[in-house]
Amino acid sequence: MTEPYTCQVEVRWADLDLLGHVNNTKYFEYGMEARVKFYEHCVLHPDGVRRPALVLRKADMDYLRPILLSSGPLTIETWVTHIGTTSYSIRHRMRDKHGELCAEGSAVMVGFDLKQQKPRPLSDEERTALGAYLMSNV
């Protein structure tokens, strides 16, 4: 892939703080929503089979401009920056409806074995799917 995965996320009235800005914690929820859509798009299949679990190890966010109710829907770009043995790193860019960059964030996702309660290696299928969005210098 030469382009990041892109999806839209709605800004909800309940996301606002007393100043009328989206609360800082909601940016992480928007990132989570984009990660779920990304994973469903590139790894999951419509056959209804439960896929191996992933857990969030780390997330960070750079707040660049306030998001308001009128900013939405947001466009969130997501791409993979690193694929390891048991984990992968992704990056997000959040833009308002006018294309203005509002936030940038990253996350580390870890393959997780629910029975053993410990990290598991990423499958070949996951690696191939994630590799299609691997872009290190975006």
Short mmCIF file of N, CA and C in Angstrom, two decimals:
data_model
loop_
_atom_site.label_atom_id
_atom_site.label_comp_id
_atom_site.label_asym_id
_atom_site.label_seq_id
_atom_site.Cartn_x
_atom_site.Cartn_y
_atom_site.Cartn_z
N MET A 1 0.85 -1.19 0.00
CA MET A 1 0.00 0.00 0.00
C MET A 1 0.89 1.24 0.00
N THR A 2 0.44 2.21 -0.70
CA THR A 2 1.16 3.48 -0.67
C THR A 2 0.35 4.54 0.05
N GLU A 3 -0.84 4.21 0.46
CA GLU A 3 -1.71 5.15 1.17
C GLU A 3 -2.09 4.57 2.53
N PRO A 4 -2.28 5.43 3.54
CA PRO A 4 -2.78 4.93 4.82
C PRO A 4 -4.24 4.49 4.70
N TYR A 5 -4.66 3.66 5.61
CA TYR A 5 -6.08 3.32 5.73
C TYR A 5 -6.79 4.56 6.27
N THR A 6 -7.93 4.91 5.70
CA THR A 6 -8.66 6.11 6.11
C THR A 6 -10.08 5.75 6.48
N CYS A 7 -10.55 6.31 7.58
CA CYS A 7 -11.94 6.13 7.99
C CYS A 7 -12.45 7.43 8.60
N GLN A 8 -13.75 7.49 8.79
CA GLN A 8 -14.34 8.66 9.43
C GLN A 8 -14.90 8.27 10.79
N VAL A 9 -14.79 9.20 11.72
CA VAL A 9 -15.32 9.04 13.08
C VAL A 9 -16.13 10.28 13.41
N GLU A 10 -17.32 10.07 13.92
CA GLU A 10 -18.19 11.18 14.27
C GLU A 10 -17.75 11.83 15.58
N VAL A 11 -17.92 13.12 15.68
CA VAL A 11 -17.74 13.85 16.93
C VAL A 11 -19.12 13.91 17.58
N ARG A 12 -19.23 13.43 18.80
CA ARG A 12 -20.51 13.35 19.49
C ARG A 12 -20.63 14.46 20.54
N TRP A 13 -21.83 14.93 20.74
CA TRP A 13 -22.07 16.00 21.70
C TRP A 13 -21.54 15.60 23.08
N ALA A 14 -21.70 14.35 23.44
CA ALA A 14 -21.26 13.86 24.74
C ALA A 14 -19.74 13.86 24.88
N ASP A 15 -19.01 14.05 23.79
CA ASP A 15 -17.55 14.07 23.83
C ASP A 15 -16.99 15.41 24.32
N LEU A 16 -17.84 16.43 24.41
CA LEU A 16 -17.39 17.78 24.72
C LEU A 16 -17.19 18.01 26.21
N ASP A 17 -16.24 18.90 26.52
CA ASP A 17 -16.02 19.31 27.90
C ASP A 17 -16.77 20.62 28.15
N LEU A 18 -16.59 21.20 29.31
CA LEU A 18 -17.31 22.44 29.66
C LEU A 18 -16.92 23.63 28.79
N LEU A 19 -15.78 23.56 28.14
CA LEU A 19 -15.33 24.65 27.27
C LEU A 19 -15.84 24.49 25.84
N GLY A 20 -16.54 23.38 25.56
CA GLY A 20 -17.05 23.15 24.22
C GLY A 20 -16.05 22.46 23.30
N HIS A 21 -14.93 22.03 23.87
CA HIS A 21 -13.92 21.27 23.11
C HIS A 21 -14.12 19.79 23.38
N VAL A 22 -13.66 18.96 22.46
CA VAL A 22 -13.64 17.53 22.71
C VAL A 22 -12.65 17.28 23.85
N ASN A 23 -13.09 16.53 24.85
CA ASN A 23 -12.25 16.19 25.98
C ASN A 23 -11.03 15.41 25.51
N ASN A 24 -9.88 15.67 26.12
CA ASN A 24 -8.63 15.06 25.67
C ASN A 24 -8.67 13.54 25.67
N THR A 25 -9.41 12.93 26.58
CA THR A 25 -9.48 11.46 26.61
C THR A 25 -10.23 10.90 25.41
N LYS A 26 -11.10 11.70 24.81
CA LYS A 26 -11.88 11.23 23.66
C LYS A 26 -11.01 11.04 22.42
N TYR A 27 -9.90 11.78 22.34
CA TYR A 27 -8.99 11.59 21.22
C TYR A 27 -8.50 10.14 21.19
N PHE A 28 -8.25 9.58 22.39
CA PHE A 28 -7.82 8.18 22.48
C PHE A 28 -8.94 7.24 22.04
N GLU A 29 -10.19 7.60 22.38
CA GLU A 29 -11.31 6.79 21.91
C GLU A 29 -11.44 6.84 20.39
N TYR A 30 -11.22 8.02 19.81
CA TYR A 30 -11.26 8.13 18.35
C TYR A 30 -10.17 7.26 17.73
N GLY A 31 -8.98 7.27 18.34
CA GLY A 31 -7.89 6.42 17.86
C GLY A 31 -8.26 4.95 17.96
N MET A 32 -8.90 4.56 19.08
CA MET A 32 -9.32 3.17 19.26
C MET A 32 -10.35 2.79 18.19
N GLU A 33 -11.30 3.67 17.94
CA GLU A 33 -12.31 3.38 16.92
C GLU A 33 -11.66 3.19 15.55
N ALA A 34 -10.69 4.04 15.24
CA ALA A 34 -9.97 3.91 13.97
C ALA A 34 -9.17 2.61 13.92
N ARG A 35 -8.53 2.21 15.04
CA ARG A 35 -7.77 0.96 15.07
C ARG A 35 -8.67 -0.24 14.86
N VAL A 36 -9.85 -0.22 15.46
CA VAL A 36 -10.79 -1.33 15.29
C VAL A 36 -11.22 -1.42 13.83
N LYS A 37 -11.57 -0.29 13.23
CA LYS A 37 -11.97 -0.28 11.82
C LYS A 37 -10.81 -0.74 10.93
N PHE A 38 -9.60 -0.29 11.25
CA PHE A 38 -8.42 -0.70 10.50
C PHE A 38 -8.23 -2.21 10.58
N TYR A 39 -8.28 -2.76 11.79
CA TYR A 39 -8.06 -4.20 11.97
C TYR A 39 -9.15 -5.00 11.27
N GLU A 40 -10.41 -4.54 11.39
CA GLU A 40 -11.50 -5.22 10.69
C GLU A 40 -11.28 -5.19 9.19
N HIS A 41 -10.80 -4.07 8.68
CA HIS A 41 -10.58 -3.93 7.24
C HIS A 41 -9.44 -4.81 6.74
N CYS A 42 -8.33 -4.81 7.45
CA CYS A 42 -7.15 -5.47 6.87
C CYS A 42 -6.91 -6.89 7.35
N VAL A 43 -7.49 -7.30 8.46
CA VAL A 43 -7.19 -8.64 8.98
C VAL A 43 -8.43 -9.52 9.10
N LEU A 44 -9.52 -8.98 9.60
CA LEU A 44 -10.70 -9.81 9.85
C LEU A 44 -11.40 -10.17 8.55
N HIS A 45 -12.13 -11.25 8.60
CA HIS A 45 -12.87 -11.72 7.44
C HIS A 45 -14.36 -11.75 7.76
N PRO A 46 -15.20 -11.64 6.75
CA PRO A 46 -16.64 -11.62 6.99
C PRO A 46 -17.25 -12.98 7.32
N ASP A 47 -16.43 -14.00 7.56
CA ASP A 47 -16.97 -15.34 7.82
C ASP A 47 -17.45 -15.54 9.24
N GLY A 48 -17.26 -14.55 10.10
CA GLY A 48 -17.75 -14.64 11.47
C GLY A 48 -16.85 -15.42 12.41
N VAL A 49 -15.72 -15.90 11.94
CA VAL A 49 -14.80 -16.65 12.78
C VAL A 49 -14.05 -15.69 13.69
N ARG A 50 -14.01 -16.03 14.96
CA ARG A 50 -13.30 -15.19 15.92
C ARG A 50 -11.80 -15.23 15.64
N ARG A 51 -11.19 -14.08 15.59
CA ARG A 51 -9.77 -13.97 15.29
C ARG A 51 -8.95 -13.88 16.57
N PRO A 52 -7.66 -14.12 16.47
CA PRO A 52 -6.80 -14.01 17.66
C PRO A 52 -6.89 -12.62 18.28
N ALA A 53 -6.78 -12.60 19.59
CA ALA A 53 -6.93 -11.36 20.34
C ALA A 53 -5.70 -10.45 20.19
N LEU A 54 -5.97 -9.17 20.34
CA LEU A 54 -4.94 -8.14 20.41
C LEU A 54 -5.22 -7.30 21.65
N VAL A 55 -4.17 -6.80 22.27
CA VAL A 55 -4.33 -5.87 23.38
C VAL A 55 -3.47 -4.64 23.13
N LEU A 56 -3.91 -3.54 23.69
CA LEU A 56 -3.17 -2.28 23.58
C LEU A 56 -2.09 -2.26 24.65
N ARG A 57 -0.85 -2.05 24.23
CA ARG A 57 0.27 -1.97 25.17
C ARG A 57 0.59 -0.53 25.52
N LYS A 58 0.50 0.35 24.52
CA LYS A 58 0.91 1.73 24.73
C LYS A 58 0.18 2.62 23.73
N ALA A 59 -0.16 3.82 24.17
CA ALA A 59 -0.76 4.81 23.27
C ALA A 59 -0.31 6.19 23.69
N ASP A 60 -0.08 7.05 22.70
CA ASP A 60 0.24 8.44 23.01
C ASP A 60 -0.46 9.34 22.00
N MET A 61 -0.55 10.62 22.34
CA MET A 61 -1.29 11.56 21.50
C MET A 61 -0.63 12.93 21.59
N ASP A 62 -0.47 13.55 20.43
CA ASP A 62 -0.03 14.95 20.36
C ASP A 62 -1.26 15.76 19.94
N TYR A 63 -1.68 16.67 20.82
CA TYR A 63 -2.84 17.52 20.56
C TYR A 63 -2.37 18.77 19.83
N LEU A 64 -2.84 18.96 18.62
CA LEU A 64 -2.36 20.06 17.79
C LEU A 64 -3.35 21.21 17.67
N ARG A 65 -4.64 20.92 17.75
CA ARG A 65 -5.67 21.96 17.73
C ARG A 65 -6.94 21.39 18.33
N PRO A 66 -7.77 22.23 18.91
CA PRO A 66 -9.00 21.74 19.53
C PRO A 66 -9.95 21.14 18.49
N ILE A 67 -10.64 20.11 18.89
CA ILE A 67 -11.72 19.55 18.09
C ILE A 67 -13.02 20.02 18.72
N LEU A 68 -13.89 20.56 17.91
CA LEU A 68 -15.19 21.05 18.35
C LEU A 68 -16.28 20.15 17.77
N LEU A 69 -17.50 20.33 18.24
CA LEU A 69 -18.61 19.56 17.68
C LEU A 69 -18.72 19.80 16.18
N SER A 70 -18.49 21.04 15.77
CA SER A 70 -18.59 21.40 14.35
C SER A 70 -17.40 20.92 13.52
N SER A 71 -16.39 20.32 14.16
CA SER A 71 -15.20 19.84 13.45
C SER A 71 -15.45 18.56 12.67
N GLY A 72 -16.47 17.82 13.07
CA GLY A 72 -16.68 16.49 12.51
C GLY A 72 -17.52 16.46 11.26
N PRO A 73 -17.50 15.31 10.61
CA PRO A 73 -16.80 14.10 11.04
C PRO A 73 -15.30 14.23 10.84
N LEU A 74 -14.55 13.54 11.69
CA LEU A 74 -13.10 13.51 11.58
C LEU A 74 -12.69 12.45 10.58
N THR A 75 -11.62 12.73 9.87
CA THR A 75 -11.00 11.74 9.00
C THR A 75 -9.73 11.29 9.71
N ILE A 76 -9.61 9.98 9.91
CA ILE A 76 -8.45 9.44 10.62
C ILE A 76 -7.69 8.52 9.69
N GLU A 77 -6.42 8.86 9.49
CA GLU A 77 -5.52 8.03 8.69
C GLU A 77 -4.76 7.12 9.65
N THR A 78 -4.62 5.86 9.27
CA THR A 78 -3.92 4.88 10.10
C THR A 78 -2.96 4.09 9.23
N TRP A 79 -1.74 3.91 9.71
CA TRP A 79 -0.78 3.09 9.00
C TRP A 79 0.13 2.40 10.01
N VAL A 80 0.80 1.36 9.57
CA VAL A 80 1.71 0.56 10.39
C VAL A 80 3.12 1.14 10.25
N THR A 81 3.82 1.29 11.37
CA THR A 81 5.19 1.79 11.33
C THR A 81 6.23 0.73 11.65
N HIS A 82 5.78 -0.37 12.28
CA HIS A 82 6.73 -1.44 12.65
C HIS A 82 5.93 -2.72 12.89
N ILE A 83 6.48 -3.84 12.45
CA ILE A 83 5.90 -5.15 12.74
C ILE A 83 6.97 -5.99 13.41
N GLY A 84 6.70 -6.40 14.65
CA GLY A 84 7.63 -7.23 15.40
C GLY A 84 7.16 -8.66 15.47
N THR A 85 7.71 -9.41 16.40
CA THR A 85 7.34 -10.82 16.56
C THR A 85 5.95 -10.98 17.15
N THR A 86 5.68 -10.25 18.22
CA THR A 86 4.39 -10.35 18.90
C THR A 86 3.58 -9.07 18.84
N SER A 87 4.15 -8.01 18.29
CA SER A 87 3.47 -6.72 18.33
C SER A 87 3.67 -5.95 17.03
N TYR A 88 2.87 -4.91 16.88
CA TYR A 88 3.06 -3.97 15.78
C TYR A 88 2.73 -2.57 16.27
N SER A 89 3.33 -1.59 15.63
CA SER A 89 3.11 -0.19 15.98
C SER A 89 2.35 0.49 14.86
N ILE A 90 1.42 1.36 15.24
CA ILE A 90 0.67 2.11 14.25
C ILE A 90 0.69 3.58 14.59
N ARG A 91 0.34 4.37 13.61
CA ARG A 91 0.31 5.82 13.74
C ARG A 91 -1.05 6.29 13.22
N HIS A 92 -1.57 7.36 13.84
CA HIS A 92 -2.84 7.97 13.44
C HIS A 92 -2.63 9.45 13.17
N ARG A 93 -3.37 9.96 12.19
CA ARG A 93 -3.51 11.41 11.99
C ARG A 93 -5.01 11.70 11.98
N MET A 94 -5.42 12.66 12.80
CA MET A 94 -6.82 13.04 12.88
C MET A 94 -7.00 14.42 12.26
N ARG A 95 -7.88 14.49 11.26
CA ARG A 95 -8.15 15.75 10.58
C ARG A 95 -9.63 16.10 10.72
N ASP A 96 -9.89 17.41 10.84
CA ASP A 96 -11.28 17.84 10.91
C ASP A 96 -11.90 17.83 9.52
N LYS A 97 -13.17 18.22 9.42
CA LYS A 97 -13.88 18.13 8.14
C LYS A 97 -13.31 19.08 7.08
N HIS A 98 -12.46 20.02 7.50
CA HIS A 98 -11.82 20.93 6.55
C HIS A 98 -10.41 20.48 6.18
N GLY A 99 -9.99 19.34 6.72
CA GLY A 99 -8.67 18.81 6.42
C GLY A 99 -7.57 19.31 7.34
N GLU A 100 -7.92 20.10 8.35
CA GLU A 100 -6.92 20.63 9.29
C GLU A 100 -6.47 19.51 10.24
N LEU A 101 -5.17 19.40 10.43
CA LEU A 101 -4.61 18.39 11.32
C LEU A 101 -4.88 18.78 12.77
N CYS A 102 -5.58 17.93 13.50
CA CYS A 102 -5.96 18.21 14.89
C CYS A 102 -5.11 17.44 15.90
N ALA A 103 -4.70 16.23 15.54
CA ALA A 103 -3.94 15.40 16.47
C ALA A 103 -3.19 14.32 15.70
N GLU A 104 -2.10 13.88 16.31
CA GLU A 104 -1.34 12.73 15.81
C GLU A 104 -1.09 11.83 17.00
N GLY A 105 -1.21 10.55 16.79
CA GLY A 105 -0.99 9.61 17.88
C GLY A 105 -0.38 8.32 17.39
N SER A 106 0.03 7.51 18.33
CA SER A 106 0.57 6.21 17.98
C SER A 106 0.12 5.20 19.02
N ALA A 107 0.23 3.93 18.64
CA ALA A 107 -0.16 2.86 19.55
C ALA A 107 0.69 1.63 19.24
N VAL A 108 0.90 0.83 20.26
CA VAL A 108 1.54 -0.47 20.11
C VAL A 108 0.50 -1.52 20.47
N MET A 109 0.25 -2.42 19.53
CA MET A 109 -0.71 -3.50 19.72
C MET A 109 0.05 -4.81 19.84
N VAL A 110 -0.39 -5.67 20.76
CA VAL A 110 0.29 -6.94 21.02
C VAL A 110 -0.68 -8.09 20.79
N GLY A 111 -0.23 -9.08 20.02
CA GLY A 111 -1.00 -10.31 19.90
C GLY A 111 -1.08 -10.95 21.27
N PHE A 112 -2.26 -11.47 21.62
CA PHE A 112 -2.45 -11.95 22.99
C PHE A 112 -3.16 -13.29 22.99
N ASP A 113 -2.62 -14.24 23.75
CA ASP A 113 -3.20 -15.57 23.92
C ASP A 113 -4.11 -15.51 25.15
N LEU A 114 -5.42 -15.60 24.92
CA LEU A 114 -6.37 -15.48 26.02
C LEU A 114 -6.28 -16.62 27.03
N LYS A 115 -5.98 -17.84 26.58
CA LYS A 115 -5.88 -18.97 27.50
C LYS A 115 -4.64 -18.87 28.37
N GLN A 116 -3.51 -18.54 27.74
CA GLN A 116 -2.25 -18.45 28.46
C GLN A 116 -2.06 -17.12 29.19
N GLN A 117 -2.86 -16.10 28.77
CA GLN A 117 -2.75 -14.75 29.33
C GLN A 117 -1.34 -14.19 29.18
N LYS A 118 -0.84 -14.33 27.94
CA LYS A 118 0.48 -13.80 27.64
C LYS A 118 0.57 -13.47 26.15
N PRO A 119 1.59 -12.72 25.74
CA PRO A 119 1.74 -12.38 24.32
C PRO A 119 1.87 -13.64 23.46
N ARG A 120 1.39 -13.52 22.22
CA ARG A 120 1.51 -14.60 21.25
C ARG A 120 2.15 -14.02 19.99
N PRO A 121 2.81 -14.85 19.20
CA PRO A 121 3.36 -14.36 17.93
C PRO A 121 2.24 -13.97 16.98
N LEU A 122 2.48 -12.93 16.21
CA LEU A 122 1.53 -12.55 15.16
C LEU A 122 1.53 -13.65 14.10
N SER A 123 0.36 -13.95 13.56
CA SER A 123 0.25 -14.99 12.54
C SER A 123 0.78 -14.47 11.20
N ASP A 124 1.08 -15.40 10.31
CA ASP A 124 1.51 -15.01 8.96
C ASP A 124 0.43 -14.18 8.27
N GLU A 125 -0.83 -14.54 8.50
CA GLU A 125 -1.95 -13.79 7.91
C GLU A 125 -1.96 -12.35 8.42
N GLU A 126 -1.77 -12.18 9.73
CA GLU A 126 -1.73 -10.83 10.29
C GLU A 126 -0.54 -10.05 9.73
N ARG A 127 0.62 -10.68 9.68
CA ARG A 127 1.82 -10.00 9.17
C ARG A 127 1.65 -9.53 7.73
N THR A 128 1.07 -10.40 6.90
CA THR A 128 0.85 -10.04 5.50
C THR A 128 -0.11 -8.87 5.39
N ALA A 129 -1.22 -8.95 6.12
CA ALA A 129 -2.23 -7.89 6.07
C ALA A 129 -1.67 -6.57 6.60
N LEU A 130 -0.96 -6.62 7.71
CA LEU A 130 -0.38 -5.41 8.29
C LEU A 130 0.72 -4.86 7.38
N GLY A 131 1.47 -5.74 6.76
CA GLY A 131 2.56 -5.33 5.88
C GLY A 131 2.08 -4.48 4.71
N ALA A 132 0.84 -4.67 4.29
CA ALA A 132 0.29 -3.88 3.20
C ALA A 132 0.15 -2.41 3.58
N TYR A 133 0.16 -2.11 4.89
CA TYR A 133 0.04 -0.72 5.36
C TYR A 133 1.30 -0.24 6.07
N LEU A 134 2.40 -0.95 5.86
CA LEU A 134 3.66 -0.58 6.49
C LEU A 134 4.27 0.61 5.76
N MET A 135 4.37 1.72 6.46
CA MET A 135 4.96 2.95 5.91
C MET A 135 5.74 3.61 7.04
N SER A 136 7.02 3.71 6.90
CA SER A 136 7.83 4.23 7.99
C SER A 136 8.00 5.74 7.97
N ASN A 137 7.91 6.37 6.84
CA ASN A 137 8.21 7.80 6.78
C ASN A 137 7.03 8.61 6.22
N VAL A 138 5.88 8.46 6.85
CA VAL A 138 4.69 9.24 6.45
C VAL A 138 4.54 10.40 7.39
#
